[in-house]
Tab-separated table of C-alpha atoms in Angstrom:
chain	number	residue	atom	x	y	z
A	30	MET	CA	69.963	52.178	136.971
A	31	VAL	CA	67.047	49.900	137.435
A	32	ASP	CA	67.737	46.244	136.775
A	33	GLU	CA	67.098	44.827	133.365
A	34	ASN	CA	64.231	42.541	134.310
A	35	SER	CA	62.095	45.361	135.510
A	36	GLY	CA	59.896	45.572	132.405
A	37	PHE	CA	57.512	43.646	134.610
A	38	ILE	CA	56.435	46.803	136.397
A	39	ASP	CA	54.954	48.083	133.151
A	40	ARG	CA	53.042	44.847	132.776
A	41	VAL	CA	51.806	45.085	136.359
A	42	PHE	CA	50.725	48.708	135.944
A	43	TYR	CA	49.087	47.918	132.630
A	44	ALA	CA	47.305	44.905	134.131
A	45	LEU	CA	45.932	47.031	136.966
A	46	SER	CA	44.889	49.948	134.765
A	47	ASN	CA	41.609	48.154	133.990
A	48	THR	CA	38.686	48.046	136.443
A	49	THR	CA	37.633	44.495	135.628
A	50	ARG	CA	41.158	43.206	136.082
A	51	ARG	CA	41.489	45.023	139.398
A	52	ASN	CA	38.250	43.404	140.544
A	53	ILE	CA	39.465	39.992	139.423
A	54	VAL	CA	42.665	40.471	141.403
A	55	LEU	CA	40.711	41.465	144.502
A	56	GLU	CA	38.468	38.412	144.175
A	57	LEU	CA	41.490	36.182	143.843
A	58	THR	CA	43.047	37.577	147.006
A	59	LYS	CA	40.028	36.129	148.824
A	60	LYS	CA	39.722	32.794	147.060
A	61	ASP	CA	41.142	30.822	144.142
A	62	LEU	CA	38.614	30.723	141.309
A	63	THR	CA	38.247	29.022	137.935
A	64	VAL	CA	37.895	31.000	134.720
A	65	ASN	CA	34.300	29.787	134.572
A	66	GLU	CA	33.501	31.122	138.029
A	67	LEU	CA	35.098	34.457	137.170
A	68	ALA	CA	33.127	34.689	133.932
A	69	LYS	CA	29.899	34.110	135.842
A	70	LYS	CA	30.771	36.643	138.510
A	71	TYR	CA	31.359	39.390	135.982
A	72	ASP	CA	28.728	38.262	133.528
A	73	MET	CA	31.316	37.946	130.813
A	74	THR	CA	31.985	35.404	128.105
A	75	LEU	CA	34.699	32.862	128.767
A	76	GLN	CA	36.658	34.421	125.954
A	77	GLY	CA	36.328	37.895	127.438
A	78	VAL	CA	37.426	36.866	130.894
A	79	SER	CA	40.233	34.720	129.484
A	80	LYS	CA	41.705	37.782	127.797
A	81	HIS	CA	41.831	39.582	131.138
A	82	ILE	CA	43.318	36.527	132.847
A	83	HIS	CA	45.958	36.334	130.146
A	84	VAL	CA	47.028	39.930	130.840
A	85	LEU	CA	47.130	39.214	134.589
A	86	VAL	CA	49.173	36.045	134.071
A	87	ARG	CA	51.635	37.908	131.847
A	88	SER	CA	52.035	40.533	134.566
A	89	GLY	CA	52.830	37.800	137.075
A	90	LEU	CA	50.041	38.929	139.426
A	91	VAL	CA	48.045	35.773	138.738
A	92	VAL	CA	49.159	32.181	138.239
A	93	GLN	CA	47.075	29.285	137.000
A	94	THR	CA	47.302	25.862	138.618
A	95	LYS	CA	45.598	22.604	137.799
A	96	GLN	CA	43.800	20.675	140.505
A	97	GLY	CA	42.590	17.481	138.921
A	98	ARG	CA	40.873	18.537	135.703
A	99	THR	CA	40.042	21.992	136.953
A	100	LYS	CA	42.277	24.988	136.311
A	101	TYR	CA	42.312	27.566	139.106
A	102	CYS	CA	43.474	31.169	138.998
A	103	LYS	CA	45.502	32.160	142.030
A	104	PHE	CA	46.833	35.498	143.190
A	105	ASN	CA	50.633	35.490	143.227
A	106	TYR	CA	51.628	37.068	146.547
A	107	GLN	CA	55.349	36.965	145.827
A	108	HIS	CA	54.882	39.504	143.089
A	109	LEU	CA	53.998	42.274	145.512
A	110	SER	CA	57.373	42.061	147.162
A	111	LYS	CA	58.960	42.307	143.727
A	112	ILE	CA	57.176	45.609	143.225
A	113	SER	CA	58.516	46.932	146.483
A	114	GLU	CA	61.995	45.829	145.393
A	115	LEU	CA	61.604	47.903	142.264
A	116	LEU	CA	60.539	50.900	144.318
A	117	GLU	CA	63.683	50.356	146.403
A	118	GLN	CA	65.815	50.357	143.278
A	119	TYR	CA	64.379	53.683	142.225
A	120	ARG	CA	64.934	55.023	145.710
A	121	ALA	CA	68.597	54.017	145.482
A	122	PHE	CA	68.843	55.568	142.026
A	123	TRP	CA	67.543	58.962	143.186
A	124	GLU	CA	69.607	58.868	146.391
A	125	ARG	CA	72.752	58.344	144.357
A	126	ARG	CA	71.761	61.225	142.076
A	127	LEU	CA	71.355	63.550	145.057
A	128	ASP	CA	74.700	62.392	146.497
A	129	ALA	CA	76.352	63.153	143.163
A	130	LEU	CA	74.703	66.571	143.079
A	131	ASP	CA	75.955	67.244	146.600
A	132	GLU	CA	79.490	66.286	145.570
A	133	TYR	CA	79.251	68.582	142.568
A	134	PHE	CA	78.512	71.551	144.827
A	135	GLU	CA	81.156	70.475	147.379
A	136	LYS	CA	83.819	70.511	144.667
A	137	LYS	CA	82.617	73.816	143.308
A	138	LYS	CA	82.928	75.578	146.661
B	16	MET	CA	50.847	60.506	146.483
B	17	SER	CA	50.539	56.764	146.967
B	18	ASP	CA	52.393	53.644	147.990
B	19	ASN	CA	53.849	53.693	144.529
B	20	THR	CA	55.797	56.875	145.006
B	21	VAL	CA	59.457	56.934	145.919
B	22	VAL	CA	60.450	59.974	147.967
B	23	VAL	CA	64.047	60.978	148.674
B	24	LYS	CA	65.334	64.126	150.375
B	25	LYS	CA	68.737	65.681	150.828
B	26	LEU	CA	70.063	68.851	152.343
B	27	ILE	CA	72.596	70.387	149.974
B	28	ASN	CA	74.873	73.308	150.665
B	29	ALA	CA	73.750	75.559	147.808
B	30	SER	CA	71.025	78.094	147.138
B	31	ARG	CA	67.649	77.203	145.661
B	32	GLU	CA	68.581	79.126	142.512
B	33	GLU	CA	71.821	77.178	142.086
B	34	LEU	CA	70.036	73.873	142.595
B	35	PHE	CA	67.196	74.757	140.287
B	36	GLU	CA	69.766	75.513	137.622
B	37	ALA	CA	71.589	72.256	138.333
B	38	PHE	CA	68.388	70.384	137.521
B	39	THR	CA	67.526	72.308	134.407
B	40	ASN	CA	70.703	73.477	132.679
B	41	PRO	CA	71.964	70.633	130.421
B	42	GLU	CA	75.587	71.648	130.873
B	43	ILE	CA	75.394	71.306	134.671
B	44	MET	CA	73.132	68.254	134.540
B	45	SER	CA	75.708	66.398	132.482
B	46	LYS	CA	78.135	66.772	135.419
B	47	TRP	CA	76.076	64.810	137.925
B	48	PHE	CA	73.059	63.153	136.379
B	49	TYR	CA	74.477	59.719	135.579
B	50	PRO	CA	73.952	56.606	137.673
B	51	GLU	CA	77.437	55.097	137.995
B	52	ASP	CA	80.979	56.460	138.139
B	53	ASP	CA	81.941	54.799	134.876
B	54	MET	CA	78.987	56.244	132.988
B	55	SER	CA	78.422	59.536	131.285
B	56	VAL	CA	75.342	61.401	130.189
B	57	ASP	CA	74.258	63.648	127.316
B	58	VAL	CA	71.475	66.058	128.163
B	59	ALA	CA	69.298	68.051	125.791
B	60	ASN	CA	66.167	69.972	126.685
B	61	GLU	CA	63.647	72.555	125.603
B	62	PHE	CA	63.085	74.183	128.944
B	63	HIS	CA	59.485	75.341	128.997
B	64	VAL	CA	56.199	73.757	130.044
B	65	GLY	CA	55.328	71.244	127.344
B	66	GLY	CA	58.978	71.092	126.240
B	67	THR	CA	60.885	67.824	126.331
B	68	TYR	CA	64.207	66.605	127.662
B	69	THR	CA	66.380	63.688	126.657
B	70	LEU	CA	68.970	62.059	128.900
B	71	LYS	CA	71.233	59.579	127.183
B	72	MET	CA	73.252	57.608	129.688
B	73	TYR	CA	76.286	55.791	128.308
B	74	ALA	CA	77.549	52.743	130.175
B	75	SER	CA	81.174	51.623	129.872
B	76	ASN	CA	80.053	48.396	128.161
B	77	GLY	CA	78.524	50.397	125.332
B	78	ASP	CA	74.915	50.195	126.513
B	79	ILE	CA	72.909	53.363	126.132
B	80	TYR	CA	69.968	54.100	128.404
B	81	THR	CA	67.692	56.782	127.058
B	82	HIS	CA	65.285	58.694	129.272
B	83	VAL	CA	62.815	61.157	127.856
B	84	GLY	CA	60.044	63.262	129.311
B	85	GLU	CA	58.079	66.430	129.176
B	86	TYR	CA	58.122	69.401	131.544
B	87	LYS	CA	54.727	69.749	133.202
B	88	GLU	CA	55.347	72.491	135.724
B	89	ILE	CA	58.203	74.963	136.091
B	90	ILE	CA	58.252	77.311	139.094
B	91	PRO	CA	61.766	78.707	139.581
B	92	PRO	CA	63.388	78.235	142.026
B	93	GLU	CA	60.804	76.163	143.937
B	94	LYS	CA	59.421	73.329	141.931
B	95	LEU	CA	59.858	71.254	138.830
B	96	VAL	CA	57.527	68.527	137.533
B	97	PHE	CA	58.350	66.322	134.557
B	98	THR	CA	57.338	62.973	133.151
B	99	TRP	CA	59.909	60.173	133.158
B	100	ASN	CA	59.998	57.471	130.519
B	101	SER	CA	62.671	54.839	130.154
B	102	ASP	CA	63.031	51.348	128.754
B	103	PHE	CA	61.551	50.226	132.059
B	104	VAL	CA	58.720	52.576	132.918
B	105	GLN	CA	56.415	54.842	130.941
B	106	ASN	CA	54.465	57.931	131.911
B	107	THR	CA	55.820	58.107	135.421
B	108	VAL	CA	56.021	61.538	137.062
B	109	VAL	CA	58.921	63.126	138.922
B	110	THR	CA	58.390	66.161	141.156
B	111	VAL	CA	61.410	68.044	142.491
B	112	THR	CA	60.986	70.712	145.150
B	113	PHE	CA	63.573	73.057	146.655
B	114	SER	CA	63.041	74.354	150.197
B	115	GLU	CA	65.233	76.958	151.801
B	116	MET	CA	66.859	75.828	155.069
B	117	GLU	CA	69.281	77.488	157.476
B	118	SER	CA	72.253	75.555	156.179
B	119	GLY	CA	71.339	75.184	152.539
B	120	THR	CA	68.479	73.831	150.488
B	121	GLU	CA	66.482	70.698	151.010
B	122	VAL	CA	65.874	68.936	147.717
B	123	THR	CA	62.927	66.532	147.641
B	124	ILE	CA	62.446	64.187	144.725
B	125	SER	CA	59.234	62.251	144.534
B	126	HIS	CA	58.863	59.768	141.723
B	127	ASP	CA	55.324	58.533	141.174
B	128	LEU	CA	55.506	55.226	139.351
B	129	LEU	CA	51.852	55.209	138.385
B	130	PRO	CA	51.498	55.478	134.621
B	131	ALA	CA	49.530	58.711	134.932
B	132	GLY	CA	49.123	59.463	131.241
B	133	GLU	CA	47.204	56.294	130.575
B	134	MET	CA	44.680	56.633	133.350
B	135	THR	CA	41.973	58.952	134.495
B	136	GLU	CA	42.047	60.345	138.012
B	137	ASN	CA	39.466	57.745	139.026
B	138	HIS	CA	41.633	54.976	137.772
B	139	ARG	CA	44.544	56.353	139.715
B	140	LYS	CA	42.535	56.446	142.913
B	141	GLY	CA	41.101	53.024	142.250
B	142	TRP	CA	44.472	51.606	141.583
B	143	GLY	CA	46.093	53.151	144.632
B	144	GLY	CA	43.250	51.837	146.759
B	145	CYS	CA	43.588	48.455	145.148
B	146	LEU	CA	47.254	48.125	145.999
B	147	SER	CA	46.820	49.331	149.551
B	148	ARG	CA	44.067	46.756	150.024
B	149	LEU	CA	46.337	44.103	148.592
B	150	GLY	CA	48.968	45.273	151.042
B	151	THR	CA	46.514	44.741	153.887
B	152	VAL	CA	45.683	41.289	152.621
B	153	VAL	CA	49.341	40.338	152.462
B	154	ALA	CA	50.060	41.743	155.910
B	155	SER	CA	47.190	39.858	157.542
């Protein structure tokens, strides 16, 4: 079974299912940016871009930090390793299933 | 297939037909398709393309984990494709293939964790590309 905190993968997948949000993430891997700068880049209203940022923050892919009076959006690198952990958990799950299937046939024979 | 697919393989001493049945007959599935020794599973399915299955896994502490999905492709005794939804992931896709070997059958399970149902093919490609680029960024 996959661990109980893994609802985050749904949030990550949902966050990345939108082109604008994917672009935002890619921009943030290059440089930390403010919401204002992101809004300008994508020719969006502050409100519009904030909605996307909110989804990305909820997914854990982006964190916001304050430097002085300015709030920067940063890409959260640690989250990627969490995703690979989840993939590992699924791998273990399916490996155990195949082991159990093997045992079933061993006993049958 | 992408970075977001888990692939596992195992050589099992049984025929493709036997294994195909083990993956599709609820009575046999209930004998092996549960994650821990102290768990049990109830299986129900309508075995045809477009039909659904339900796996209810019972943990010893009383928790119930329900998995549901729909059969997308059924090619006995070679291949089986179904969607996999749980409390944790939605619209993921599992493909099981059975290949004949000298000493049995190689079973390959590949579980694509992309939420396929919610995205177009372009989105899928874009997303896969996005993650692999992120991977490059992290590695550098």
